[in-house]
Short mmCIF file of C-alpha atoms in Angstrom, two decimals:
data_model
loop_
_atom_site.label_atom_id
_atom_site.label_comp_id
_atom_site.label_asym_id
_atom_site.label_seq_id
_atom_site.Cartn_x
_atom_site.Cartn_y
_atom_site.Cartn_z
CA UNK A 1 35.20 -6.59 16.12
CA UNK A 2 33.47 -3.76 16.25
CA UNK A 3 30.79 -4.84 13.32
CA UNK A 4 30.90 -8.10 15.43
CA UNK A 5 30.07 -5.70 18.74
CA UNK A 6 26.85 -3.61 16.83
CA UNK A 7 25.87 -6.79 15.09
CA UNK A 8 25.69 -8.91 18.86
CA UNK A 9 24.10 -5.44 20.47
CA UNK A 10 21.11 -4.79 17.94
CA UNK A 11 20.23 -8.57 17.60
CA UNK A 12 19.92 -8.94 21.25
CA UNK A 13 17.87 -5.26 21.19
CA UNK A 14 15.62 -6.42 18.71
CA UNK A 15 14.19 -9.89 20.22
CA UNK A 16 14.01 -7.90 23.56
CA UNK A 17 11.32 -5.88 20.97
CA UNK A 18 10.35 -9.29 20.00
CA UNK A 19 10.13 -10.35 23.18
CA UNK A 20 8.20 -7.85 24.53
CA UNK A 21 5.47 -8.50 21.76
CA UNK A 22 5.23 -11.93 22.28
CA UNK A 23 4.61 -12.57 25.53
CA UNK A 24 1.21 -11.50 26.42
CA UNK A 25 0.74 -13.98 23.91
CA UNK A 26 2.15 -16.51 26.18
CA UNK A 27 0.93 -15.32 29.58
CA UNK A 28 -2.49 -15.08 28.18
CA UNK A 29 -3.28 -18.93 29.55
CA UNK A 30 -2.50 -18.29 32.38
CA UNK A 31 -3.02 -14.89 33.72
CA UNK A 32 -5.26 -13.16 35.29
CA UNK A 33 -5.48 -9.33 34.88
CA UNK A 34 -7.49 -8.88 38.24
CA UNK A 35 -5.79 -11.86 40.82
CA UNK A 36 -2.48 -11.79 39.50
CA UNK A 37 -1.52 -15.43 38.77
CA UNK A 38 -2.96 -19.08 37.71
CA UNK A 39 -2.26 -22.38 38.66
CA UNK A 40 -1.12 -23.75 35.36
CA UNK A 41 -4.34 -26.11 35.31
CA UNK A 42 -6.13 -23.16 35.75
CA UNK A 43 -8.72 -21.05 32.87
CA UNK A 44 -7.47 -17.62 31.98
CA UNK A 45 -10.29 -14.67 32.43
CA UNK A 46 -9.16 -13.29 28.83
CA UNK A 47 -12.37 -14.29 26.45
CA UNK A 48 -11.61 -14.89 22.67
CA UNK A 49 -13.21 -11.27 21.66
CA UNK A 50 -10.74 -9.53 24.80
CA UNK A 51 -7.55 -11.15 23.79
CA UNK A 52 -9.41 -10.83 19.42
CA UNK A 53 -8.70 -6.58 21.74
CA UNK A 54 -5.84 -6.84 23.00
CA UNK A 55 -4.01 -8.33 20.15
CA UNK A 56 -5.52 -5.16 18.05
CA UNK A 57 -4.20 -2.82 19.62
CA UNK A 58 -0.88 -4.03 19.33
CA UNK A 59 -1.13 -3.55 15.99
CA UNK A 60 -2.59 -0.89 15.75
CA UNK A 61 0.07 0.77 17.62
CA UNK A 62 2.69 -0.36 14.88
CA UNK A 63 0.56 1.54 11.94
CA UNK A 64 0.65 4.34 13.97
CA UNK A 65 4.24 4.30 14.81
CA UNK A 66 5.77 2.98 11.63
CA UNK A 67 5.64 6.87 9.86
CA UNK A 68 6.56 8.45 12.63
CA UNK A 69 9.16 5.49 12.56
CA UNK A 70 10.42 6.31 9.30
CA UNK A 71 10.83 10.05 9.20
CA UNK A 72 12.52 10.20 13.11
CA UNK A 73 15.31 7.79 10.81
CA UNK A 74 15.62 10.21 8.20
CA UNK A 75 16.30 13.54 10.57
CA UNK A 76 17.55 11.82 13.24
CA UNK A 77 19.38 8.30 12.44
CA UNK A 78 18.51 5.04 12.97
CA UNK A 79 20.80 5.53 16.58
CA UNK A 80 18.18 7.95 18.33
CA UNK A 81 15.58 6.20 16.97
CA UNK A 82 15.85 3.00 18.20
CA UNK A 83 16.81 3.76 21.81
CA UNK A 84 13.96 5.62 22.38
CA UNK A 85 11.85 3.25 20.75
CA UNK A 86 13.38 0.96 22.28
CA UNK A 87 13.39 2.43 26.25
CA UNK A 88 9.37 2.97 24.87
CA UNK A 89 9.00 -0.21 24.27
CA UNK A 90 11.04 -1.61 27.92
CA UNK A 91 8.70 1.07 29.99
CA UNK A 92 5.51 -0.61 28.96
CA UNK A 93 7.10 -3.64 29.67
CA UNK A 94 7.09 -2.62 32.96
CA UNK A 95 3.75 -0.95 33.37
CA UNK A 96 1.77 -3.96 31.40
CA UNK A 97 0.70 -6.23 34.76
CA UNK A 98 0.24 -2.81 36.52
CA UNK A 99 -1.86 -0.64 33.91
CA UNK A 100 -4.54 -2.91 31.51
CA UNK A 101 -5.37 -0.67 28.88
CA UNK A 102 -5.89 0.21 25.27
CA UNK A 103 -3.64 2.82 25.06
CA UNK A 104 -0.67 0.99 27.03
CA UNK A 105 -1.00 -1.55 24.14
CA UNK A 106 -0.56 0.63 22.04
CA UNK A 107 2.42 2.08 23.37
CA UNK A 108 3.74 -1.61 23.01
CA UNK A 109 3.16 -1.79 19.64
CA UNK A 110 4.49 1.25 19.02
CA UNK A 111 7.85 0.41 20.70
CA UNK A 112 8.45 -2.10 18.40
CA UNK A 113 8.23 -0.22 15.18
CA UNK A 114 11.53 0.42 14.73
CA UNK A 115 12.56 -3.69 13.96
CA UNK A 116 11.94 -3.70 10.26
CA UNK A 117 13.75 -0.64 9.92
CA UNK A 118 16.68 -1.50 12.02
CA UNK A 119 17.08 -4.83 10.00
CA UNK A 120 17.41 -2.86 7.01
CA UNK A 121 19.81 -0.52 7.60
CA UNK A 122 22.72 -2.13 10.14
CA UNK A 123 23.26 -4.76 7.17
CA UNK A 124 24.58 -2.13 4.54
CA UNK A 125 26.01 0.55 6.86
CA UNK A 126 27.96 -1.64 9.46
CA UNK A 127 28.12 -5.82 6.95
CA UNK A 128 30.95 -5.90 4.30
CA UNK A 129 29.69 -6.71 0.95
CA UNK A 130 30.57 -10.27 1.31
CA UNK A 131 28.94 -10.78 4.84
CA UNK A 132 25.69 -8.48 4.44
CA UNK A 133 24.17 -12.32 3.63
CA UNK A 134 25.55 -13.54 7.52
CA UNK A 135 24.46 -9.97 9.04
CA UNK A 136 20.76 -10.04 7.44
CA UNK A 137 20.86 -13.88 8.78
CA UNK A 138 22.09 -13.04 11.79
CA UNK A 139 19.64 -9.99 12.37
CA UNK A 140 16.94 -11.94 11.84
CA UNK A 141 17.45 -14.76 14.27
CA UNK A 142 15.82 -11.81 16.57
CA UNK A 143 12.28 -13.65 15.24
CA UNK A 144 13.53 -16.67 17.03
CA UNK A 145 15.56 -15.66 19.93
CA UNK A 146 12.43 -13.68 20.29
CA UNK A 147 10.00 -15.87 21.13
CA UNK A 148 12.74 -18.45 22.46
CA UNK A 149 13.57 -16.32 25.24
CA UNK A 150 9.50 -14.65 25.73
CA UNK A 151 8.32 -18.66 25.41
CA UNK A 152 10.40 -20.32 27.40
CA UNK A 153 10.40 -16.99 30.41
CA UNK A 154 6.93 -17.33 30.47
CA UNK A 155 6.60 -20.92 30.83
CA UNK A 156 8.48 -20.38 33.86
CA UNK A 157 6.82 -17.30 35.67
CA UNK A 158 3.36 -19.16 35.11
CA UNK A 159 4.03 -22.18 37.14
CA UNK A 160 5.95 -20.29 39.70
CA UNK A 161 5.14 -18.87 42.94
CA UNK A 162 6.36 -15.40 41.68
CA UNK A 163 3.44 -15.68 39.05
CA UNK A 164 3.04 -14.27 35.56
CA UNK A 165 4.29 -10.38 36.26
CA UNK A 166 7.07 -11.52 37.19
CA UNK A 167 8.30 -11.91 33.64
CA UNK A 168 7.33 -8.33 32.44
CA UNK A 169 9.90 -7.07 35.54
CA UNK A 170 12.53 -9.09 34.30
CA UNK A 171 11.28 -8.56 29.95
CA UNK A 172 11.15 -4.22 30.53
CA UNK A 173 14.17 -3.97 32.83
CA UNK A 174 16.55 -5.60 30.60
CA UNK A 175 15.05 -3.49 27.62
CA UNK A 176 15.60 -0.70 29.13
CA UNK A 177 19.60 -1.44 30.17
CA UNK A 178 20.71 -3.13 26.73
CA UNK A 179 19.37 -0.07 24.58
CA UNK A 180 20.91 2.06 27.00
CA UNK A 181 24.10 -0.29 25.58
CA UNK A 182 22.87 0.45 22.41
CA UNK A 183 22.93 4.16 22.59
CA UNK A 184 26.28 4.38 23.84
CA UNK A 185 28.14 2.05 21.45
CA UNK A 186 26.47 2.16 17.26
CA UNK A 187 27.17 5.54 15.66
CA UNK A 188 24.82 5.72 11.96
CA UNK A 189 28.50 5.54 10.34
CA UNK A 190 31.38 3.65 10.52
CA UNK A 191 33.87 6.55 10.40
CA UNK A 192 32.16 8.65 13.47
CA UNK A 193 31.99 5.24 15.76
CA UNK A 194 34.11 6.59 18.86
CA UNK A 195 35.03 3.05 19.36
CA UNK A 196 36.38 2.25 16.40
CA UNK A 197 39.53 2.27 14.84
CA UNK A 198 40.14 4.15 11.76
CA UNK A 199 41.03 1.70 9.64
CA UNK A 200 38.66 -1.17 10.23
CA UNK A 201 35.70 1.63 10.32
CA UNK A 202 37.00 3.05 6.85
CA UNK A 203 36.68 -1.19 5.57
CA UNK A 204 33.81 -1.25 6.30
CA UNK A 205 32.56 2.14 5.31
CA UNK A 206 33.68 1.60 1.66
CA UNK A 207 32.44 -1.34 0.79
CA UNK A 208 29.02 -0.14 2.12
CA UNK A 209 29.28 3.12 0.10
CA UNK A 210 30.06 3.98 -3.93
CA UNK A 211 33.70 4.17 -5.05
CA UNK A 212 33.72 7.92 -5.42
CA UNK A 213 31.44 9.51 -2.11
CA UNK A 214 28.33 9.95 -3.10
CA UNK A 215 25.60 12.64 -1.80
CA UNK A 216 22.19 11.00 -0.64
CA UNK A 217 19.42 12.38 -1.36
CA UNK A 218 17.58 15.21 1.36
CA UNK A 219 14.13 13.92 0.22
CA UNK A 220 13.65 10.02 -0.22
CA UNK A 221 12.28 8.70 -3.66
CA UNK A 222 9.07 7.73 -2.00
CA UNK A 223 6.91 7.80 -5.90
CA UNK A 224 9.54 5.67 -7.23
CA UNK A 225 9.76 2.98 -4.53
CA UNK A 226 5.78 3.18 -4.96
CA UNK A 227 6.25 3.16 -8.76
CA UNK A 228 8.68 -0.01 -8.60
CA UNK A 229 7.72 -3.64 -9.79
CA UNK A 230 10.01 -5.48 -7.91
CA UNK A 231 9.18 -3.35 -4.56
CA UNK A 232 5.68 -4.58 -5.16
CA UNK A 233 7.11 -8.74 -5.40
CA UNK A 234 8.43 -7.81 -1.91
CA UNK A 235 5.23 -6.38 -0.03
CA UNK A 236 3.21 -8.76 -1.75
CA UNK A 237 5.59 -11.54 -0.65
CA UNK A 238 5.74 -9.79 2.94
CA UNK A 239 1.90 -10.03 3.14
CA UNK A 240 2.14 -13.86 2.75
CA UNK A 241 5.22 -14.05 5.40
CA UNK A 242 3.18 -12.43 7.11
CA UNK A 243 -0.04 -14.17 7.61
CA UNK A 244 2.33 -17.67 8.81
CA UNK A 245 4.80 -15.45 10.90
CA UNK A 246 1.89 -13.81 12.55
CA UNK A 247 0.80 -16.91 13.04
CA UNK A 248 3.10 -18.61 14.98
CA UNK A 249 3.63 -15.65 17.03
CA UNK A 250 0.53 -14.98 18.25
CA UNK A 251 -1.16 -18.40 18.28
CA UNK A 252 1.64 -21.45 18.72
CA UNK A 253 1.12 -21.38 22.56
CA UNK A 254 -2.42 -21.93 21.70
CA UNK A 255 -2.45 -24.43 18.85
CA UNK A 256 0.05 -26.74 20.57
CA UNK A 257 -2.21 -26.10 23.94
CA UNK A 258 -5.89 -25.88 23.20
CA UNK A 259 -5.71 -28.03 19.52
CA UNK A 260 -2.51 -30.07 20.40
CA UNK A 261 -3.74 -30.45 24.36
CA UNK A 262 0.06 -30.18 25.12
CA UNK A 263 0.41 -28.79 28.90
CA UNK A 264 1.42 -25.32 29.40
CA UNK A 265 5.13 -26.16 30.45
CA UNK A 266 4.86 -28.67 27.27
CA UNK A 267 3.88 -25.89 25.44
CA UNK A 268 6.96 -22.96 26.63
CA UNK A 269 9.22 -25.53 25.17
CA UNK A 270 7.26 -27.32 22.42
CA UNK A 271 7.29 -23.52 21.59
CA UNK A 272 10.24 -22.36 21.35
CA UNK A 273 11.99 -25.60 20.02
CA UNK A 274 11.37 -24.56 16.30
CA UNK A 275 12.61 -20.55 16.83
CA UNK A 276 15.63 -22.60 18.42
CA UNK A 277 16.66 -25.08 14.97
CA UNK A 278 15.28 -22.12 12.82
CA UNK A 279 18.69 -20.30 13.64
CA UNK A 280 20.59 -22.73 12.34
CA UNK A 281 18.65 -22.35 9.52
CA UNK A 282 18.98 -19.17 9.00
CA UNK A 283 22.33 -19.35 9.40
CA UNK A 284 23.09 -21.82 6.89
CA UNK A 285 20.34 -18.97 4.29
CA UNK A 286 22.94 -16.26 4.55
CA UNK A 287 26.12 -18.47 4.09
CA UNK A 288 23.90 -20.17 0.61
CA UNK A 289 23.98 -16.08 -0.39
CA UNK A 290 26.66 -14.97 0.13
CA UNK A 291 29.11 -17.48 -0.92
CA UNK A 292 26.95 -19.60 -3.51
CA UNK A 293 29.21 -17.59 -6.47
CA UNK A 294 27.87 -19.75 -9.27
CA UNK A 295 24.59 -19.08 -9.25
CA UNK A 296 23.58 -15.25 -10.31
CA UNK A 297 22.21 -12.68 -6.96
CA UNK A 298 18.62 -12.57 -8.45
CA UNK A 299 18.66 -16.27 -8.43
CA UNK A 300 20.00 -17.10 -5.64
CA UNK A 301 17.81 -14.57 -3.58
CA UNK A 302 14.58 -15.84 -5.21
CA UNK A 303 14.83 -19.58 -5.51
CA UNK A 304 15.92 -19.64 -1.02
CA UNK A 305 12.59 -16.77 -0.60
CA UNK A 306 9.86 -19.27 -2.96
CA UNK A 307 10.75 -22.83 -2.51
CA UNK A 308 11.01 -21.80 1.70
CA UNK A 309 7.50 -20.47 1.75
CA UNK A 310 6.68 -23.28 -0.95
CA UNK A 311 7.79 -25.29 2.24
CA UNK A 312 5.51 -23.37 4.31
CA UNK A 313 2.41 -24.32 2.28
CA UNK A 314 2.85 -27.96 1.91
CA UNK A 315 4.06 -28.15 5.81
CA UNK A 316 0.25 -25.67 6.66
CA UNK A 317 -1.17 -28.42 4.34
CA UNK A 318 0.05 -31.56 5.87
CA UNK A 319 -1.54 -30.09 9.44
CA UNK A 320 -4.99 -29.74 8.19
CA UNK A 321 -5.22 -33.09 7.96
CA UNK A 322 -4.29 -33.78 11.87
CA UNK A 323 -5.94 -33.63 14.88
CA UNK A 324 -4.51 -33.84 18.38
CA UNK A 325 -4.57 -37.85 18.43
CA UNK A 326 -1.83 -36.98 16.03
CA UNK A 327 -0.07 -34.35 18.51
CA UNK A 328 3.26 -36.03 17.98
CA UNK A 329 3.43 -36.01 13.69
CA UNK A 330 1.36 -32.66 14.17
CA UNK A 331 4.23 -31.37 16.30
CA UNK A 332 6.97 -32.14 13.94
CA UNK A 333 5.01 -30.94 11.43
CA UNK A 334 4.48 -27.80 12.45
CA UNK A 335 8.22 -27.04 13.78
CA UNK A 336 9.85 -28.17 10.33
CA UNK A 337 7.21 -25.45 8.98
CA UNK A 338 8.26 -23.08 11.42
CA UNK A 339 11.18 -23.59 10.48
CA UNK A 340 11.28 -22.87 6.68
CA UNK A 341 9.49 -19.31 7.85
CA UNK A 342 12.67 -18.36 9.02
CA UNK A 343 14.66 -19.25 6.74
CA UNK A 344 11.73 -17.11 3.74
CA UNK A 345 12.39 -14.25 6.11
CA UNK A 346 15.98 -14.63 5.18
CA UNK A 347 15.24 -14.21 1.59
CA UNK A 348 12.63 -11.47 2.12
CA UNK A 349 15.07 -9.02 3.81
CA UNK A 350 18.13 -10.12 1.40
CA UNK A 351 15.43 -8.95 -1.95
CA UNK A 352 14.81 -6.14 0.22
CA UNK A 353 17.67 -4.65 0.90
CA UNK A 354 19.23 -5.60 -2.42
CA UNK A 355 16.45 -3.13 -4.65
CA UNK A 356 16.09 -1.05 -2.43
CA UNK A 357 19.53 -0.05 -1.02
CA UNK A 358 19.80 2.77 0.67
CA UNK A 359 15.92 2.91 0.83
CA UNK A 360 15.96 0.34 2.44
CA UNK A 361 13.85 1.81 5.22
CA UNK A 362 11.56 2.32 3.82
CA UNK A 363 10.30 -0.55 2.09
CA UNK A 364 11.27 -2.47 5.01
CA UNK A 365 8.52 0.07 6.97
CA UNK A 366 6.00 -1.21 4.47
CA UNK A 367 6.68 -4.46 5.36
CA UNK A 368 6.29 -3.38 9.08
CA UNK A 369 2.99 -1.69 7.99
CA UNK A 370 1.97 -5.31 5.94
CA UNK A 371 2.08 -7.74 8.96
CA UNK A 372 1.02 -5.07 11.41
CA UNK A 373 -2.69 -5.15 9.06
CA UNK A 374 -2.15 -9.10 8.79
CA UNK A 375 -1.81 -9.11 13.30
CA UNK A 376 -4.87 -6.67 13.63
CA UNK A 377 -6.56 -8.90 11.23
CA UNK A 378 -5.62 -12.41 11.80
CA UNK A 379 -7.22 -12.28 15.77
CA UNK A 380 -10.26 -11.69 14.56
CA UNK A 381 -10.63 -13.80 11.75
CA UNK A 382 -9.77 -16.26 14.77
CA UNK A 383 -11.81 -15.23 16.26
CA UNK A 384 -14.71 -15.92 14.17
CA UNK A 385 -13.52 -18.81 12.44
CA UNK A 386 -11.60 -20.90 15.37
CA UNK A 387 -13.92 -19.73 18.39
CA UNK A 388 -13.80 -23.35 20.28
CA UNK A 389 -9.94 -23.56 19.30
CA UNK A 390 -10.72 -26.89 17.27
CA UNK A 391 -8.43 -28.63 14.87
CA UNK A 392 -11.63 -28.70 12.22
CA UNK A 393 -11.75 -24.99 12.64
CA UNK A 394 -7.65 -23.93 12.49
CA UNK A 395 -8.01 -27.11 9.95
CA UNK A 396 -10.16 -24.15 7.33
CA UNK A 397 -7.45 -21.11 8.59
CA UNK A 398 -4.86 -23.50 6.88
CA UNK A 399 -6.70 -23.86 4.11
CA UNK A 400 -7.24 -19.93 3.84
CA UNK A 401 -3.49 -19.83 4.77
CA UNK A 402 -2.96 -21.97 1.71
CA UNK A 403 -4.58 -19.57 -0.97
CA UNK A 404 -2.72 -16.38 0.07
CA UNK A 405 0.86 -17.83 0.19
CA UNK A 406 0.29 -19.94 -2.34
CA UNK A 407 -0.43 -16.66 -4.67
CA UNK A 408 2.09 -14.09 -2.95
CA UNK A 409 4.69 -16.90 -3.92
CA UNK A 410 3.44 -16.77 -7.53
CA UNK A 411 3.37 -13.07 -7.83
CA UNK A 412 7.12 -13.02 -6.08
CA UNK A 413 8.17 -14.77 -8.76
CA UNK A 414 6.80 -12.90 -11.80
CA UNK A 415 7.48 -10.06 -10.74
CA UNK A 416 10.55 -9.20 -9.13
CA UNK A 417 14.37 -8.59 -10.68
CA UNK A 418 16.50 -9.08 -7.72
CA UNK A 419 18.67 -6.16 -8.01
CA UNK A 420 19.82 -2.78 -6.91
CA UNK A 421 16.97 0.38 -7.92
CA UNK A 422 17.62 2.95 -10.75
CA UNK A 423 16.24 5.25 -7.70
CA UNK A 424 19.15 3.54 -6.11
CA UNK A 425 21.76 5.50 -8.48
CA UNK A 426 20.71 9.10 -8.68
CA UNK A 427 23.08 11.96 -8.52
CA UNK A 428 21.73 14.01 -5.49
CA UNK A 429 22.57 16.47 -3.48
CA UNK A 430 22.79 16.40 0.46
CA UNK A 431 24.29 13.85 1.88
CA UNK A 432 22.72 11.87 5.53
CA UNK A 433 25.32 10.91 7.34
CA UNK A 434 22.07 9.46 9.71
CA UNK A 435 20.91 6.47 6.11
CA UNK A 436 23.82 4.06 4.68
#
């Protein structure tokens, strides 16, 4: 049972990290950095340029934090790294209403950099061989739970007497408490977990490690990872995924409110709804990857990943044909597109985990950098192409996104072989229990 408690608290912690990043993406439509809060129908004092700079500093923080994350995991293990970065995120969230400075936004980004590494490491450490797809799918539900929490709570506080700062105080406190709990109950090695019975912890360990104990490399095979064609296939596919996901995360509230014309409270509900549906879709995706033994592992993972990205592409194309006059239909298509984005995430992270094995934290850290670069560039593109947030301007953005999704999907299918890479099976000199 301990591994399920680990899964639960890990999902909560990752969800809070993502929610902390998303709070500004919603409160930007109702916040006043000087006066505290605005009424539902008032206009934010942030102009598009200021919003883009804030988004940029968040991304810069995530890029800066990527390398220290890998180094700290290698040296101190996932437990200490995630706990420290999570508390940093919580403190940054608490201080957000009080400190509007560039360095503070960078701290926000730095605090979130362990998300991808945690998702890449925890399933291999704590999931059995028949549960790793389920672990990946449920951990990746953080990408839906975070937006649900952030959008729902932000919509409430934006229209309440407390005002928008209240949501930052609540989420900052929850983050600090949750990561302290994570630091207490999580262990980098199931055998050494003080809350597990020896029998159950050895059962988990036996399926996440080879039958004969094998020592791990004291140094990560970076050159082998960087020269792996399959790993590059995953990273290129992650580029397309990041472009779509950043649109949903950064601009879903803006698109629903400004382009489709829904009110602020409606925006909070409609921005959260697709992420609720995606949780169910991800659960089905994890079940398919774990249980569909009639298909080879490579076929299962590539089919799920490429089909989901193809469906996203179709969804964005349909959105280019619609305007605010078709806002109900457009919202329905937008919801379905987000659901397929979540399903794609399950396939992508499972592919990375299968190929990179014990070195997956390196692969997922690169995915984090890719996502951060996209989140750095995307606001600039939106600021240039959609300064007025009109339906026509967003259609142009969607056309560029469609092209990127098509290219990255084709490359992934052509070059990626989903099986453990040769460099994951090397005999090495030293074992690090901090990376399982």
